Amino acid sequence: MLVTFLDIVIAGLLLGGLYALIAMGLSLQYGVARVLNISHGEFIMLGALTTWAFYTAFDINPLAALAICGPLAFILGFIIHRTLYKRLLNSSGSLALFEGNSMLASFGLMFIVQNLALMFWGPEIRGYSYLAFPVDLAGAVFGANRLVTLGFAILIGLTFYFFLTRTRIGKAIRAAAQDPAAAGIMGVDINNVLAICFGLGAAMAAIAGMLISMSYPVHTGMGLEYTIIAIIVVVLGGLGSIPGSFIGGLLLGLIGSIVTYFEPGLALAAYYVIFILLLLVKPTGLMGKS
Amino acid sequence: MSILEAEGITKHFGGLTALSGIGFHVDQGEILGLIGPNGAGKTTLFGLISAALPPDRGVIRFKGEVITGLKPHQVCRRGVARTFQSVKVFPNMSVLANVMVGSFFGRPNTVSAAAAEGESVELLEFVGLSAFAAIPARDLTLANQKMLEVARALATAPELLLLDELMAGLNPTEIGLAMDLVTRIRDRGITVFMIEHVMKAIMCVCERIMVLHHGEKIAEGTPKEIAASKTVVEVYLGESAYA
Amino acid sequence: MKHKPRLPQGLLTTGSITLTVLVLFATLPGYASIYTVILLAAIFMYIVLTLSWSIFSGPTGYISLASAAFLGTGIYTSAIFGKMLPLPVVVGIGGLASFCLALLAGALTLRLKGIYFSMFTFGLVELIKHLMLWFEINLTGTRGRFVIVVDHITVYYVMLVLLALTILTAYAIRRSKFGLALQSIGEQEEAAAHTGVNVTLVKVSAFAISAFFVGATGAIMATRWTYIDPYIAFNYLFSFMPVLMAIFGGMGQLYGPIMGATVFAYLEEILITRFPYFYMLFFGIILIVSVLYLPNGLAGLIQGWQKRVWGARYVHP
């Protein structure tokens, strides 16, 4: 009984670490840049498939691929914000209008990225084996790759937290999230900050994709499912709250693990029930300010 | 006879007390002014009367019937109309259509399209916007948008009209016109309850004035009494000393 | 006094053109190929989805992503009742089921503002999909269902009737008090409420009316697919497509969504089998271009062009 319980909790944390990582990126994009980026999952897909391609074609270690995928995704995200979203921000009359428009534009981006990837890689489901040996954790057995995933999620979460609280640019980001106008007055180049946030969100998605590719099969159509999970976590933790996303991710992973134990087919349905209930009862999320 | 009565009205926002135990009445056919420094709770009070917000405690009666707990559109249909401190016109609709929304929906009975249009045209003339009937409301000047809000509120056939800083942001000529408008509204038999910062206007137009400070009613009386009140002067001098 | 010119003559022309087109479509199966009939039914479907979407979302500005939930409800109605009941009844039930779903969802959620409402409606589609999936596998022991086969001409006529009803409804709403209320909500919801508009009632009923047509469409178009499962019935693309088509076409005019849906439905027919990825890629590019450069869609473009041709008659200060 105790082992089963531990099993469920550890499996939940492993899953939750991944969810947290995915959600932090989206939270950054929504919380600061105000883009509810529906194409978030496509960056996860890009990270996953690039890692797969590097590993199978050039035998590049997935963890090393991080050094390539992360910065590339950052640059891509940065450019997308500077060209597309900055323009939209200027042309939309109000913030509410911008949120609607940018969400629609990100739908378009989703279709573009996904179908370019389909042309390049095709729809086949792919996978590879890396760090797949079992590790015994207090009687419960897990793949080493999943533990690495959790480790990375925590590492990136912490790095990110220190980045936001200790560095100059991190402080500028937080100032911009609080009050864009005031941040502008205080000498923060707001457009740069927003683009950096969007780029960082994309980089986190790509890193999550790399980690996913080590444990799960990957394909060009995988993105949307992760986008949806990220949205659920972000709502759970409070739109725009990065610590909220981290905790929300772990929480959702635990919930998923518990529901899967009792009724495997209902895990996703359970996520949506929580999501919808939360939107109805407390749309600001668990850690959000009203 | 009083048209609106309130007892023990209390409203908190988080830890902040916006209004604590306010009681007052508005007499049928009068122009009552509501003044007080920023943050005194004036707009909150209008929000509670018009059902934009629910009070935490207290009861508001309109023509003897309790209106607390109703929805905004129900309060409007009973005969309480309002304008907004920061103008809220329907920007992309024509000026005429803005007013017609009031005639169509703001009354307990159904109004035919022809009657609604006729009345709206008449009300635009009343507030001096006839020339702009066909243009989108967003193209009006601020002063004219405020006049449009008044016309839209009047279109709901109110017995009590709440005016929230009608004259803020207007130039002296426009203030003069607005003061005249308020009197003409009262002459149509509509009771007026107005928040105002323009002292000259409130002293000239109002028959009675109520003063709020930090969520409490500190004074009430004729303009003369208010001008002579030591408490009121202290509150205002206190504020201007910092300003 | 400058009043907006209301031309009864223009109305008459529009009316007679619409009538001619309807008669043309009604007699079409007599002389056109079966391929054309099938293509037109698909185009009609997209027009109904898009126009229904714009009935609610156009004036209010609430971006609903629930179309797929309403379509799927209709599809499942058809799969469940198709063998038992006559076709018109099944279509009616499909519409009513979606209508009720929208009433319920609307009453619960229309107080959510902006992006929260969009997320909720999207979650609704996925929730129903996964519940159906679980229900099918665990309780009925199936994965999907077979739908009765209906001949192409009948599908065509049912779609034509639904299309006519949707256009009529959309037109009537635009011209009515109800349409004015919807628009006032989209422009300034708080002011609308304080001007006597029962915002909840107006929003929920518009949402439900628009869902009716989508559900009815699902019930009839389900017969096209012969086999359905929750993934087919609640395909999220059916939520996105109407949004894109309406935005591309422009929601300021009734013909905007019709135009947008026609263009894309036709493109889909000719492109999707041969170049599916190119079609979807194109779809994405058009969506971004529309959001960036065509705030009022094709209809806005046409109006702008008309303004230039006819001079500054409609231009206000």
PDB file of C-alpha atoms in Angstrom, chain B:
ATOM      1  CA  MET B   1     -41.266  62.773  -0.008  1.00  0.00           C
ATOM      2  CA  SER B   2     -38.094  60.850  -0.630  1.00  0.00           C
ATOM      3  CA  ILE B   3     -37.574  58.830  -3.805  1.00  0.00           C
ATOM      4  CA  LEU B   4     -34.423  57.045  -2.656  1.00  0.00           C
ATOM      5  CA  GLU B   5     -33.524  55.971   0.860  1.00  0.00           C
ATOM      6  CA  ALA B   6     -30.460  54.146   2.101  1.00  0.00           C
ATOM      7  CA  GLU B   7     -29.646  52.743   5.525  1.00  0.00           C
ATOM      8  CA  GLY B   8     -26.429  51.370   6.929  1.00  0.00           C
ATOM      9  CA  ILE B   9     -24.669  51.000   3.577  1.00  0.00           C
ATOM     10  CA  THR B  10     -21.277  49.360   4.040  1.00  0.00           C
ATOM     11  CA  LYS B  11     -18.821  48.230   1.400  1.00  0.00           C
ATOM     12  CA  HIS B  12     -15.337  46.771   1.783  1.00  0.00           C
ATOM     13  CA  PHE B  13     -12.741  46.074  -0.898  1.00  0.00           C
ATOM     14  CA  GLY B  14     -10.382  43.547   0.603  1.00  0.00           C
ATOM     15  CA  GLY B  15      -9.210  45.214   3.808  1.00  0.00           C
ATOM     16  CA  LEU B  16     -10.236  48.667   2.660  1.00  0.00           C
ATOM     17  CA  THR B  17     -13.498  50.155   3.846  1.00  0.00           C
ATOM     18  CA  ALA B  18     -14.965  52.196   1.013  1.00  0.00           C
ATOM     19  CA  LEU B  19     -18.224  53.025   2.780  1.00  0.00           C
ATOM     20  CA  SER B  20     -19.164  52.451   6.382  1.00  0.00           C
ATOM     21  CA  GLY B  21     -22.758  52.626   7.501  1.00  0.00           C
ATOM     22  CA  ILE B  22     -23.954  55.395   5.220  1.00  0.00           C
ATOM     23  CA  GLY B  23     -27.566  56.503   5.530  1.00  0.00           C
ATOM     24  CA  PHE B  24     -29.207  59.183   3.394  1.00  0.00           C
ATOM     25  CA  HIS B  25     -32.261  60.031   1.341  1.00  0.00           C
ATOM     26  CA  VAL B  26     -32.939  61.808  -1.929  1.00  0.00           C
ATOM     27  CA  ASP B  27     -36.135  63.883  -2.116  1.00  0.00           C
ATOM     28  CA  GLN B  28     -38.455  63.638  -5.083  1.00  0.00           C
ATOM     29  CA  GLY B  29     -37.698  66.390  -7.595  1.00  0.00           C
ATOM     30  CA  GLU B  30     -34.551  67.802  -5.955  1.00  0.00           C
ATOM     31  CA  ILE B  31     -30.999  68.148  -7.160  1.00  0.00           C
ATOM     32  CA  LEU B  32     -28.760  66.563  -4.547  1.00  0.00           C
ATOM     33  CA  GLY B  33     -25.011  67.035  -4.761  1.00  0.00           C
ATOM     34  CA  LEU B  34     -22.453  64.537  -3.503  1.00  0.00           C
ATOM     35  CA  ILE B  35     -18.990  65.874  -2.787  1.00  0.00           C
ATOM     36  CA  GLY B  36     -15.871  64.727  -1.008  1.00  0.00           C
ATOM     37  CA  PRO B  37     -12.161  64.316  -1.585  1.00  0.00           C
ATOM     38  CA  ASN B  38     -10.808  61.617  -3.908  1.00  0.00           C
ATOM     39  CA  GLY B  39     -11.287  58.146  -2.479  1.00  0.00           C
ATOM     40  CA  ALA B  40     -14.157  59.242  -0.259  1.00  0.00           C
ATOM     41  CA  GLY B  41     -16.390  56.504  -1.721  1.00  0.00           C
ATOM     42  CA  LYS B  42     -18.629  58.628  -3.961  1.00  0.00           C
ATOM     43  CA  THR B  43     -18.421  56.501  -7.099  1.00  0.00           C
ATOM     44  CA  THR B  44     -18.685  53.352  -4.982  1.00  0.00           C
ATOM     45  CA  LEU B  45     -21.955  54.676  -3.599  1.00  0.00           C
ATOM     46  CA  PHE B  46     -23.288  55.218  -7.141  1.00  0.00           C
ATOM     47  CA  GLY B  47     -22.123  51.724  -8.009  1.00  0.00           C
ATOM     48  CA  LEU B  48     -24.134  50.313  -5.113  1.00  0.00           C
ATOM     49  CA  ILE B  49     -27.287  52.263  -6.019  1.00  0.00           C
ATOM     50  CA  SER B  50     -27.097  51.208  -9.673  1.00  0.00           C
ATOM     51  CA  ALA B  51     -26.322  47.586  -8.680  1.00  0.00           C
ATOM     52  CA  ALA B  52     -22.898  47.520 -10.340  1.00  0.00           C
ATOM     53  CA  LEU B  53     -21.678  46.256  -6.955  1.00  0.00           C
ATOM     54  CA  PRO B  54     -23.478  44.462  -4.133  1.00  0.00           C
ATOM     55  CA  PRO B  55     -23.280  46.146  -0.704  1.00  0.00           C
ATOM     56  CA  ASP B  56     -21.807  44.135   2.164  1.00  0.00           C
ATOM     57  CA  ARG B  57     -24.487  45.448   4.496  1.00  0.00           C
ATOM     58  CA  GLY B  58     -27.382  47.827   4.293  1.00  0.00           C
ATOM     59  CA  VAL B  59     -30.489  48.396   2.294  1.00  0.00           C
ATOM     60  CA  ILE B  60     -31.415  50.803  -0.508  1.00  0.00           C
ATOM     61  CA  ARG B  61     -35.043  51.602  -1.272  1.00  0.00           C
ATOM     62  CA  PHE B  62     -36.292  53.255  -4.429  1.00  0.00           C
ATOM     63  CA  LYS B  63     -39.883  54.544  -4.229  1.00  0.00           C
ATOM     64  CA  GLY B  64     -40.310  52.457  -1.111  1.00  0.00           C
ATOM     65  CA  GLU B  65     -39.177  49.183  -2.686  1.00  0.00           C
ATOM     66  CA  VAL B  66     -35.900  47.455  -1.858  1.00  0.00           C
ATOM     67  CA  ILE B  67     -33.593  47.497  -4.882  1.00  0.00           C
ATOM     68  CA  THR B  68     -30.508  45.945  -3.314  1.00  0.00           C
ATOM     69  CA  GLY B  69     -29.948  42.512  -4.806  1.00  0.00           C
ATOM     70  CA  LEU B  70     -31.333  43.433  -8.211  1.00  0.00           C
ATOM     71  CA  LYS B  71     -29.284  43.284 -11.435  1.00  0.00           C
ATOM     72  CA  PRO B  72     -28.116  46.533 -13.088  1.00  0.00           C
ATOM     73  CA  HIS B  73     -30.635  46.262 -15.929  1.00  0.00           C
ATOM     74  CA  GLN B  74     -33.465  45.712 -13.430  1.00  0.00           C
ATOM     75  CA  VAL B  75     -32.527  48.795 -11.439  1.00  0.00           C
ATOM     76  CA  CYS B  76     -32.386  50.732 -14.691  1.00  0.00           C
ATOM     77  CA  ARG B  77     -35.837  49.531 -15.741  1.00  0.00           C
ATOM     78  CA  ARG B  78     -37.251  50.511 -12.358  1.00  0.00           C
ATOM     79  CA  GLY B  79     -36.239  54.089 -13.111  1.00  0.00           C
ATOM     80  CA  VAL B  80     -32.681  54.711 -11.909  1.00  0.00           C
ATOM     81  CA  ALA B  81     -30.295  55.751 -14.687  1.00  0.00           C
ATOM     82  CA  ARG B  82     -26.643  56.712 -14.456  1.00  0.00           C
ATOM     83  CA  THR B  83     -23.689  58.147 -16.327  1.00  0.00           C
ATOM     84  CA  PHE B  84     -20.065  57.194 -15.762  1.00  0.00           C
ATOM     85  CA  GLN B  85     -17.087  59.037 -14.354  1.00  0.00           C
ATOM     86  CA  SER B  86     -14.918  57.770 -17.222  1.00  0.00           C
ATOM     87  CA  VAL B  87     -17.176  57.959 -20.259  1.00  0.00           C
ATOM     88  CA  LYS B  88     -18.586  54.650 -21.466  1.00  0.00           C
ATOM     89  CA  VAL B  89     -20.382  55.291 -24.739  1.00  0.00           C
ATOM     90  CA  PHE B  90     -20.780  52.588 -27.392  1.00  0.00           C
ATOM     91  CA  PRO B  91     -17.892  53.880 -29.516  1.00  0.00           C
ATOM     92  CA  ASN B  92     -18.607  52.306 -32.899  1.00  0.00           C
ATOM     93  CA  MET B  93     -22.345  52.785 -32.844  1.00  0.00           C
ATOM     94  CA  SER B  94     -23.919  55.935 -34.185  1.00  0.00           C
ATOM     95  CA  VAL B  95     -24.844  58.629 -31.682  1.00  0.00           C
ATOM     96  CA  LEU B  96     -28.516  57.984 -32.399  1.00  0.00           C
ATOM     97  CA  ALA B  97     -28.139  54.214 -31.898  1.00  0.00           C
ATOM     98  CA  ASN B  98     -26.443  54.868 -28.534  1.00  0.00           C
ATOM     99  CA  VAL B  99     -29.530  56.659 -27.319  1.00  0.00           C
ATOM    100  CA  MET B 100     -31.905  54.131 -28.869  1.00  0.00           C
ATOM    101  CA  VAL B 101     -30.371  51.353 -26.751  1.00  0.00           C
ATOM    102  CA  GLY B 102     -31.730  53.260 -23.768  1.00  0.00           C
ATOM    103  CA  SER B 103     -35.231  53.684 -25.218  1.00  0.00           C
ATOM    104  CA  PHE B 104     -35.445  50.040 -26.265  1.00  0.00           C
ATOM    105  CA  PHE B 105     -34.121  48.322 -23.180  1.00  0.00           C
ATOM    106  CA  GLY B 106     -34.177  50.740 -20.274  1.00  0.00           C
ATOM    107  CA  ARG B 107     -37.933  50.703 -19.657  1.00  0.00           C
ATOM    108  CA  PRO B 108     -40.328  48.203 -18.161  1.00  0.00           C
ATOM    109  CA  ASN B 109     -42.588  48.361 -21.238  1.00  0.00           C
ATOM    110  CA  THR B 110     -41.831  47.579 -24.894  1.00  0.00           C
ATOM    111  CA  VAL B 111     -41.213  50.498 -27.203  1.00  0.00           C
ATOM    112  CA  SER B 112     -41.727  50.401 -30.979  1.00  0.00           C
ATOM    113  CA  ALA B 113     -38.773  51.192 -33.221  1.00  0.00           C
ATOM    114  CA  ALA B 114     -40.468  54.324 -34.534  1.00  0.00           C
ATOM    115  CA  ALA B 115     -41.246  55.614 -31.043  1.00  0.00           C
ATOM    116  CA  ALA B 116     -37.711  54.836 -29.848  1.00  0.00           C
ATOM    117  CA  GLU B 117     -36.190  56.676 -32.773  1.00  0.00           C
ATOM    118  CA  GLY B 118     -38.516  59.640 -32.342  1.00  0.00           C
ATOM    119  CA  GLU B 119     -37.712  59.982 -28.662  1.00  0.00           C
ATOM    120  CA  SER B 120     -34.017  59.532 -29.227  1.00  0.00           C
ATOM    121  CA  VAL B 121     -33.994  62.294 -31.819  1.00  0.00           C
ATOM    122  CA  GLU B 122     -35.850  64.522 -29.351  1.00  0.00           C
ATOM    123  CA  LEU B 123     -33.367  63.710 -26.554  1.00  0.00           C
ATOM    124  CA  LEU B 124     -30.382  64.438 -28.801  1.00  0.00           C
ATOM    125  CA  GLU B 125     -31.887  67.804 -29.428  1.00  0.00           C
ATOM    126  CA  PHE B 126     -32.413  68.264 -25.686  1.00  0.00           C
ATOM    127  CA  VAL B 127     -28.703  67.728 -24.972  1.00  0.00           C
ATOM    128  CA  GLY B 128     -27.615  69.586 -28.107  1.00  0.00           C
ATOM    129  CA  LEU B 129     -26.267  66.732 -30.205  1.00  0.00           C
ATOM    130  CA  SER B 130     -28.754  66.775 -33.093  1.00  0.00           C
ATOM    131  CA  ALA B 131     -26.062  67.608 -35.610  1.00  0.00           C
ATOM    132  CA  PHE B 132     -24.092  64.477 -34.747  1.00  0.00           C
ATOM    133  CA  ALA B 133     -26.859  61.852 -34.814  1.00  0.00           C
ATOM    134  CA  ALA B 134     -25.350  59.800 -37.644  1.00  0.00           C
ATOM    135  CA  ILE B 135     -21.664  59.778 -36.723  1.00  0.00           C
ATOM    136  CA  PRO B 136     -20.019  57.121 -34.562  1.00  0.00           C
ATOM    137  CA  ALA B 137     -19.899  58.052 -30.879  1.00  0.00           C
ATOM    138  CA  ARG B 138     -16.102  57.679 -30.783  1.00  0.00           C
ATOM    139  CA  ASP B 139     -15.756  60.749 -33.020  1.00  0.00           C
ATOM    140  CA  LEU B 140     -17.444  63.063 -30.510  1.00  0.00           C
ATOM    141  CA  THR B 141     -15.425  65.340 -28.235  1.00  0.00           C
ATOM    142  CA  LEU B 142     -15.225  64.362 -24.562  1.00  0.00           C
ATOM    143  CA  ALA B 143     -17.818  66.974 -23.635  1.00  0.00           C
ATOM    144  CA  ASN B 144     -20.189  65.690 -26.284  1.00  0.00           C
ATOM    145  CA  GLN B 145     -19.635  62.075 -25.253  1.00  0.00           C
ATOM    146  CA  LYS B 146     -20.716  63.098 -21.758  1.00  0.00           C
ATOM    147  CA  MET B 147     -23.814  64.763 -23.190  1.00  0.00           C
ATOM    148  CA  LEU B 148     -24.477  61.553 -25.129  1.00  0.00           C
ATOM    149  CA  GLU B 149     -24.310  59.550 -21.914  1.00  0.00           C
ATOM    150  CA  VAL B 150     -26.884  61.887 -20.413  1.00  0.00           C
ATOM    151  CA  ALA B 151     -29.166  61.466 -23.440  1.00  0.00           C
ATOM    152  CA  ARG B 152     -28.767  57.688 -23.295  1.00  0.00           C
ATOM    153  CA  ALA B 153     -29.597  57.679 -19.579  1.00  0.00           C
ATOM    154  CA  LEU B 154     -32.629  59.936 -20.149  1.00  0.00           C
ATOM    155  CA  ALA B 155     -33.830  57.580 -22.882  1.00  0.00           C
ATOM    156  CA  THR B 156     -34.434  54.941 -20.233  1.00  0.00           C
ATOM    157  CA  ALA B 157     -37.172  57.222 -18.838  1.00  0.00           C
ATOM    158  CA  PRO B 158     -35.645  57.496 -15.367  1.00  0.00           C
ATOM    159  CA  GLU B 159     -37.200  59.056 -12.311  1.00  0.00           C
ATOM    160  CA  LEU B 160     -33.789  59.337 -10.686  1.00  0.00           C
ATOM    161  CA  LEU B 161     -30.638  60.220 -12.613  1.00  0.00           C
ATOM    162  CA  LEU B 162     -27.171  59.635 -11.156  1.00  0.00           C
ATOM    163  CA  LEU B 163     -24.575  61.923 -12.732  1.00  0.00           C
ATOM    164  CA  ASP B 164     -20.984  60.951 -11.948  1.00  0.00           C
ATOM    165  CA  GLU B 165     -18.735  63.975 -12.503  1.00  0.00           C
ATOM    166  CA  LEU B 166     -20.534  65.267 -15.529  1.00  0.00           C
ATOM    167  CA  MET B 167     -18.424  68.432 -15.593  1.00  0.00           C
ATOM    168  CA  ALA B 168     -14.951  66.994 -15.045  1.00  0.00           C
ATOM    169  CA  GLY B 169     -12.712  67.801 -18.002  1.00  0.00           C
ATOM    170  CA  LEU B 170     -15.085  70.373 -19.502  1.00  0.00           C
ATOM    171  CA  ASN B 171     -14.086  73.970 -20.286  1.00  0.00           C
ATOM    172  CA  PRO B 172     -15.926  76.917 -18.617  1.00  0.00           C
ATOM    173  CA  THR B 173     -18.388  77.368 -21.505  1.00  0.00           C
ATOM    174  CA  GLU B 174     -19.198  73.667 -21.508  1.00  0.00           C
ATOM    175  CA  ILE B 175     -19.623  73.721 -17.722  1.00  0.00           C
ATOM    176  CA  GLY B 176     -22.137  76.520 -18.090  1.00  0.00           C
ATOM    177  CA  LEU B 177     -24.098  74.479 -20.625  1.00  0.00           C
ATOM    178  CA  ALA B 178     -23.936  71.399 -18.414  1.00  0.00           C
ATOM    179  CA  MET B 179     -25.239  73.342 -15.397  1.00  0.00           C
ATOM    180  CA  ASP B 180     -28.123  74.572 -17.473  1.00  0.00           C
ATOM    181  CA  LEU B 181     -28.758  71.017 -18.678  1.00  0.00           C
ATOM    182  CA  VAL B 182     -28.950  69.663 -15.128  1.00  0.00           C
ATOM    183  CA  THR B 183     -31.574  72.255 -14.237  1.00  0.00           C
ATOM    184  CA  ARG B 184     -33.557  71.478 -17.375  1.00  0.00           C
ATOM    185  CA  ILE B 185     -33.455  67.759 -16.525  1.00  0.00           C
ATOM    186  CA  ARG B 186     -34.907  68.506 -13.105  1.00  0.00           C
ATOM    187  CA  ASP B 187     -37.558  70.667 -14.764  1.00  0.00           C
ATOM    188  CA  ARG B 188     -38.660  67.544 -16.685  1.00  0.00           C
ATOM    189  CA  GLY B 189     -39.568  66.075 -13.293  1.00  0.00           C
ATOM    190  CA  ILE B 190     -36.467  63.930 -12.953  1.00  0.00           C
ATOM    191  CA  THR B 191     -34.699  63.836  -9.606  1.00  0.00           C
ATOM    192  CA  VAL B 192     -30.933  64.366  -9.932  1.00  0.00           C
ATOM    193  CA  PHE B 193     -28.201  63.002  -7.682  1.00  0.00           C
ATOM    194  CA  MET B 194     -24.813  64.256  -8.812  1.00  0.00           C
ATOM    195  CA  ILE B 195     -21.175  63.758  -7.881  1.00  0.00           C
ATOM    196  CA  GLU B 196     -19.193  66.839  -8.741  1.00  0.00           C
ATOM    197  CA  HIS B 197     -15.810  68.401  -8.113  1.00  0.00           C
ATOM    198  CA  VAL B 198     -16.560  71.707  -9.803  1.00  0.00           C
ATOM    199  CA  MET B 199     -17.573  73.670  -6.702  1.00  0.00           C
ATOM    200  CA  LYS B 200     -19.111  76.586  -8.511  1.00  0.00           C
ATOM    201  CA  ALA B 201     -21.453  74.252 -10.337  1.00  0.00           C
ATOM    202  CA  ILE B 202     -22.482  72.279  -7.301  1.00  0.00           C
ATOM    203  CA  MET B 203     -23.097  75.395  -5.199  1.00  0.00           C
ATOM    204  CA  CYS B 204     -25.250  76.996  -7.890  1.00  0.00           C
ATOM    205  CA  VAL B 205     -27.236  74.017  -9.083  1.00  0.00           C
ATOM    206  CA  CYS B 206     -27.856  71.875  -6.031  1.00  0.00           C
ATOM    207  CA  GLU B 207     -30.568  72.387  -3.470  1.00  0.00           C
ATOM    208  CA  ARG B 208     -28.886  70.102  -0.997  1.00  0.00           C
ATOM    209  CA  ILE B 209     -25.367  68.721  -0.637  1.00  0.00           C
ATOM    210  CA  MET B 210     -24.016  65.639   1.083  1.00  0.00           C
ATOM    211  CA  VAL B 211     -20.328  65.309   1.946  1.00  0.00           C
ATOM    212  CA  LEU B 212     -18.450  62.027   2.147  1.00  0.00           C
ATOM    213  CA  HIS B 213     -15.020  61.602   3.680  1.00  0.00           C
ATOM    214  CA  HIS B 214     -13.189  58.279   4.104  1.00  0.00           C
ATOM    215  CA  GLY B 215     -16.395  56.374   3.540  1.00  0.00           C
ATOM    216  CA  GLU B 216     -18.417  58.307   6.082  1.00  0.00           C
ATOM    217  CA  LYS B 217     -21.030  60.996   5.765  1.00  0.00           C
ATOM    218  CA  ILE B 218     -19.575  64.039   7.500  1.00  0.00           C
ATOM    219  CA  ALA B 219     -22.077  66.707   6.541  1.00  0.00           C
ATOM    220  CA  GLU B 220     -25.371  67.328   4.829  1.00  0.00           C
ATOM    221  CA  GLY B 221     -27.307  70.521   4.149  1.00  0.00           C
ATOM    222  CA  THR B 222     -27.979  73.438   1.847  1.00  0.00           C
ATOM    223  CA  PRO B 223     -25.044  74.859  -0.141  1.00  0.00           C
ATOM    224  CA  LYS B 224     -24.875  77.744   2.320  1.00  0.00           C
ATOM    225  CA  GLU B 225     -24.667  75.441   5.340  1.00  0.00           C
ATOM    226  CA  ILE B 226     -22.043  73.302   3.654  1.00  0.00           C
ATOM    227  CA  ALA B 227     -19.926  76.302   2.724  1.00  0.00           C
ATOM    228  CA  ALA B 228     -20.078  77.443   6.330  1.00  0.00           C
ATOM    229  CA  SER B 229     -19.387  74.020   7.847  1.00  0.00           C
ATOM    230  CA  LYS B 230     -16.119  73.865   9.704  1.00  0.00           C
ATOM    231  CA  THR B 231     -15.665  70.108   9.196  1.00  0.00           C
ATOM    232  CA  VAL B 232     -16.116  70.371   5.461  1.00  0.00           C
ATOM    233  CA  VAL B 233     -13.723  73.242   5.119  1.00  0.00           C
ATOM    234  CA  GLU B 234     -11.144  71.349   7.154  1.00  0.00           C
ATOM    235  CA  VAL B 235     -11.464  68.283   4.944  1.00  0.00           C
ATOM    236  CA  TYR B 236     -11.033  70.319   1.817  1.00  0.00           C
ATOM    237  CA  LEU B 237      -8.287  72.556   3.149  1.00  0.00           C
ATOM    238  CA  GLY B 238      -6.568  69.452   4.446  1.00  0.00           C
ATOM    239  CA  GLU B 239      -6.610  68.033   0.990  1.00  0.00           C
ATOM    240  CA  SER B 240      -5.524  71.162  -0.828  1.00  0.00           C
ATOM    241  CA  ALA B 241      -2.679  71.597   1.653  1.00  0.00           C
ATOM    242  CA  TYR B 242      -1.168  68.425   0.231  1.00  0.00           C
ATOM    243  CA  ALA B 243      -2.133  69.020  -3.359  1.00  0.00           C
TER     244      ALA B 243
END
